[in-house]
């Protein structure tokens, strides 16, 4: 997987060396020699990863990283700090500024490319979610933007058979989070299916294969998006690189530094909450695209696609499809007399009665205003007429309670019924016949069902 990488360093030799290494692996490389230029390029050129030197004059790497993470347009871009500093305070400062990881000079090529591949995969997932969210926003089915999401209060699953190490990790994380410890991978896999924000596991566990556990998390659809933080001995290069290849999000070196543990956990939890926000917005936008928000029934857009598919199947020798067109009688009078809030109550109550009086295979739809449609697969005109009459009697048979039960309204409906003709593969003629039958029912005095064969 290729990517666009922005390399930032005030020393040209360092930039050229990284540029040569990355270009040889077919990455597209952008370069900047100072912080302000890097910020401008990140906003304009949309890199997939930023490799950022820490020690730069004017604006250092920590400041640049903080600015990138404060900007909603760039906060999702992974930032790797490249530094000759290898002290605890510098790592923690970088993580608190929002950095995703560190590379220490001189840069190890194996670690460089393992980290770049891992972060590129992560960025691709977030980009897809962001694009879908943006599409939903343009369609008007998503409103608002993500607030800055914190990384505290997380539900953390610690998987480790080293009791002393697990207890120390748990004690440190308990200050800001809700950790639990599990020593057996089978039980941990089950626990991971619950409400978990982060999994921290010992990649060098004695009683189980930590990397196999990580692979199982990534292969299970229910858990594959959970962030994984591996505790690894940095001397075990093969295990470390393999962890990144499997899909581990971050690495924590032993001996564990409490401040670094806390900072890395916050980073992963914050990112998970951001991706969850994007996924939830996407799910919500899909729901909004097919659902009427007042009644909870499907909407006209969804009905059209479903009806077309059923009609095509019927035209190829399948069972006929029937349609009801339903109108609430004198609905305007209800709105004028009691107000639109009461009108909405009537629509919601009618939707409940409608949905409870059709079959599981039928599709009740709010077509618009006080008009509803029911699509009825594998149904001929006679059966559709009988079901429509049952619905009409149920609606008219008991009053609608509105205004908290203070008012009882008698509501009636007019229904037109039509069934598909042989080789009729388009929805418009069928819907038109049902609509005409419904208007005939209204013209004949309302509160009745009219069926139209052709």
JSON list of C-alpha atoms in Angstrom, two decimals, residues 23-107:
[
{"chain": "A", "resi": 23, "resn": "UNK", "atom": "CA", "xyz": [10.97, 6.82, -2.68]},
{"chain": "A", "resi": 24, "resn": "UNK", "atom": "CA", "xyz": [12.79, 3.51, -3.24]},
{"chain": "A", "resi": 25, "resn": "UNK", "atom": "CA", "xyz": [9.75, 1.79, -1.67]},
{"chain": "A", "resi": 26, "resn": "UNK", "atom": "CA", "xyz": [7.43, 3.75, -4.01]},
{"chain": "A", "resi": 27, "resn": "UNK", "atom": "CA", "xyz": [6.08, 6.18, -1.45]},
{"chain": "A", "resi": 28, "resn": "UNK", "atom": "CA", "xyz": [5.28, 9.71, -2.61]},
{"chain": "A", "resi": 29, "resn": "UNK", "atom": "CA", "xyz": [7.45, 12.07, -0.57]},
{"chain": "A", "resi": 30, "resn": "UNK", "atom": "CA", "xyz": [6.82, 15.73, 0.24]},
{"chain": "A", "resi": 31, "resn": "UNK", "atom": "CA", "xyz": [9.46, 17.74, 2.08]},
{"chain": "A", "resi": 32, "resn": "UNK", "atom": "CA", "xyz": [9.49, 20.76, 4.39]},
{"chain": "A", "resi": 33, "resn": "UNK", "atom": "CA", "xyz": [12.38, 22.38, 6.26]},
{"chain": "A", "resi": 34, "resn": "UNK", "atom": "CA", "xyz": [10.52, 24.21, 9.03]},
{"chain": "A", "resi": 35, "resn": "UNK", "atom": "CA", "xyz": [7.37, 24.06, 11.12]},
{"chain": "A", "resi": 36, "resn": "UNK", "atom": "CA", "xyz": [5.24, 26.77, 9.45]},
{"chain": "A", "resi": 37, "resn": "UNK", "atom": "CA", "xyz": [5.90, 25.32, 5.99]},
{"chain": "A", "resi": 38, "resn": "UNK", "atom": "CA", "xyz": [5.01, 21.85, 7.26]},
{"chain": "A", "resi": 39, "resn": "UNK", "atom": "CA", "xyz": [1.68, 23.08, 8.65]},
{"chain": "A", "resi": 40, "resn": "UNK", "atom": "CA", "xyz": [0.81, 24.80, 5.38]},
{"chain": "A", "resi": 41, "resn": "UNK", "atom": "CA", "xyz": [1.72, 21.71, 3.33]},
{"chain": "A", "resi": 42, "resn": "UNK", "atom": "CA", "xyz": [-0.21, 19.39, 5.65]},
{"chain": "A", "resi": 43, "resn": "UNK", "atom": "CA", "xyz": [-3.33, 21.50, 5.16]},
{"chain": "A", "resi": 44, "resn": "UNK", "atom": "CA", "xyz": [-2.90, 21.86, 1.40]},
{"chain": "A", "resi": 45, "resn": "UNK", "atom": "CA", "xyz": [-1.43, 18.52, 0.29]},
{"chain": "A", "resi": 46, "resn": "UNK", "atom": "CA", "xyz": [-3.23, 16.12, 2.66]},
{"chain": "A", "resi": 47, "resn": "UNK", "atom": "CA", "xyz": [-0.36, 13.71, 3.48]},
{"chain": "A", "resi": 48, "resn": "UNK", "atom": "CA", "xyz": [-1.07, 10.24, 4.84]},
{"chain": "A", "resi": 49, "resn": "UNK", "atom": "CA", "xyz": [1.75, 10.37, 7.38]},
{"chain": "A", "resi": 50, "resn": "UNK", "atom": "CA", "xyz": [4.01, 13.12, 8.76]},
{"chain": "A", "resi": 51, "resn": "UNK", "atom": "CA", "xyz": [7.60, 12.20, 9.72]},
{"chain": "A", "resi": 52, "resn": "UNK", "atom": "CA", "xyz": [8.53, 15.13, 11.92]},
{"chain": "A", "resi": 53, "resn": "UNK", "atom": "CA", "xyz": [11.91, 16.03, 13.36]},
{"chain": "A", "resi": 54, "resn": "UNK", "atom": "CA", "xyz": [11.76, 17.22, 16.97]},
{"chain": "A", "resi": 55, "resn": "UNK", "atom": "CA", "xyz": [14.79, 19.53, 17.15]},
{"chain": "A", "resi": 56, "resn": "UNK", "atom": "CA", "xyz": [14.07, 22.41, 14.75]},
{"chain": "A", "resi": 57, "resn": "UNK", "atom": "CA", "xyz": [14.72, 26.12, 15.25]},
{"chain": "A", "resi": 58, "resn": "UNK", "atom": "CA", "xyz": [11.79, 28.48, 15.72]},
{"chain": "A", "resi": 59, "resn": "UNK", "atom": "CA", "xyz": [8.93, 25.98, 15.97]},
{"chain": "A", "resi": 60, "resn": "UNK", "atom": "CA", "xyz": [10.03, 22.58, 17.26]},
{"chain": "A", "resi": 61, "resn": "UNK", "atom": "CA", "xyz": [8.43, 19.26, 16.41]},
{"chain": "A", "resi": 62, "resn": "UNK", "atom": "CA", "xyz": [6.32, 19.15, 19.56]},
{"chain": "A", "resi": 63, "resn": "UNK", "atom": "CA", "xyz": [4.70, 22.49, 18.66]},
{"chain": "A", "resi": 64, "resn": "UNK", "atom": "CA", "xyz": [4.09, 21.44, 15.06]},
{"chain": "A", "resi": 65, "resn": "UNK", "atom": "CA", "xyz": [2.54, 18.16, 16.20]},
{"chain": "A", "resi": 66, "resn": "UNK", "atom": "CA", "xyz": [0.28, 19.97, 18.65]},
{"chain": "A", "resi": 67, "resn": "UNK", "atom": "CA", "xyz": [-0.89, 22.36, 15.92]},
{"chain": "A", "resi": 68, "resn": "UNK", "atom": "CA", "xyz": [-1.60, 19.47, 13.54]},
{"chain": "A", "resi": 69, "resn": "UNK", "atom": "CA", "xyz": [-3.67, 17.66, 16.17]},
{"chain": "A", "resi": 70, "resn": "UNK", "atom": "CA", "xyz": [-5.58, 20.82, 17.10]},
{"chain": "A", "resi": 71, "resn": "UNK", "atom": "CA", "xyz": [-6.74, 21.35, 13.51]},
{"chain": "A", "resi": 72, "resn": "UNK", "atom": "CA", "xyz": [-9.88, 19.32, 12.62]},
{"chain": "A", "resi": 73, "resn": "UNK", "atom": "CA", "xyz": [-8.59, 18.98, 9.04]},
{"chain": "A", "resi": 74, "resn": "UNK", "atom": "CA", "xyz": [-5.30, 17.34, 10.03]},
{"chain": "A", "resi": 75, "resn": "UNK", "atom": "CA", "xyz": [-5.86, 15.81, 13.48]},
{"chain": "A", "resi": 76, "resn": "UNK", "atom": "CA", "xyz": [-6.48, 12.39, 11.94]},
{"chain": "A", "resi": 77, "resn": "UNK", "atom": "CA", "xyz": [-3.11, 12.34, 10.12]},
{"chain": "A", "resi": 78, "resn": "UNK", "atom": "CA", "xyz": [-0.59, 10.07, 11.91]},
{"chain": "A", "resi": 79, "resn": "UNK", "atom": "CA", "xyz": [2.51, 11.89, 13.14]},
{"chain": "A", "resi": 80, "resn": "UNK", "atom": "CA", "xyz": [5.79, 10.09, 13.82]},
{"chain": "A", "resi": 81, "resn": "UNK", "atom": "CA", "xyz": [8.39, 12.13, 15.68]},
{"chain": "A", "resi": 82, "resn": "UNK", "atom": "CA", "xyz": [11.94, 11.54, 14.51]},
{"chain": "A", "resi": 83, "resn": "UNK", "atom": "CA", "xyz": [14.45, 12.40, 17.21]},
{"chain": "A", "resi": 84, "resn": "UNK", "atom": "CA", "xyz": [17.94, 11.84, 18.49]},
{"chain": "A", "resi": 85, "resn": "UNK", "atom": "CA", "xyz": [16.47, 12.16, 21.98]},
{"chain": "A", "resi": 86, "resn": "UNK", "atom": "CA", "xyz": [15.58, 8.89, 23.65]},
{"chain": "A", "resi": 87, "resn": "UNK", "atom": "CA", "xyz": [14.62, 10.04, 27.11]},
{"chain": "A", "resi": 88, "resn": "UNK", "atom": "CA", "xyz": [11.38, 9.27, 28.92]},
{"chain": "A", "resi": 89, "resn": "UNK", "atom": "CA", "xyz": [10.39, 12.95, 29.27]},
{"chain": "A", "resi": 90, "resn": "UNK", "atom": "CA", "xyz": [10.74, 13.54, 25.52]},
{"chain": "A", "resi": 91, "resn": "UNK", "atom": "CA", "xyz": [8.64, 10.51, 24.61]},
{"chain": "A", "resi": 92, "resn": "UNK", "atom": "CA", "xyz": [5.89, 11.48, 27.03]},
{"chain": "A", "resi": 93, "resn": "UNK", "atom": "CA", "xyz": [5.97, 15.11, 25.83]},
{"chain": "A", "resi": 94, "resn": "UNK", "atom": "CA", "xyz": [5.60, 13.95, 22.24]},
{"chain": "A", "resi": 95, "resn": "UNK", "atom": "CA", "xyz": [2.74, 11.59, 23.04]},
{"chain": "A", "resi": 96, "resn": "UNK", "atom": "CA", "xyz": [0.94, 14.28, 25.00]},
{"chain": "A", "resi": 97, "resn": "UNK", "atom": "CA", "xyz": [1.35, 16.58, 21.98]},
{"chain": "A", "resi": 98, "resn": "UNK", "atom": "CA", "xyz": [-0.50, 13.95, 19.93]},
{"chain": "A", "resi": 99, "resn": "UNK", "atom": "CA", "xyz": [2.34, 12.00, 18.29]},
{"chain": "A", "resi": 100, "resn": "UNK", "atom": "CA", "xyz": [1.52, 8.48, 17.19]},
{"chain": "A", "resi": 101, "resn": "UNK", "atom": "CA", "xyz": [5.01, 7.08, 17.57]},
{"chain": "A", "resi": 102, "resn": "UNK", "atom": "CA", "xyz": [8.75, 7.78, 17.63]},
{"chain": "A", "resi": 103, "resn": "UNK", "atom": "CA", "xyz": [11.69, 6.81, 15.48]},
{"chain": "A", "resi": 104, "resn": "UNK", "atom": "CA", "xyz": [15.12, 7.30, 17.00]},
{"chain": "A", "resi": 105, "resn": "UNK", "atom": "CA", "xyz": [18.08, 8.50, 14.94]},
{"chain": "A", "resi": 106, "resn": "UNK", "atom": "CA", "xyz": [19.86, 6.85, 13.27]},
{"chain": "A", "resi": 107, "resn": "UNK", "atom": "CA", "xyz": [16.67, 5.46, 11.78]}
]
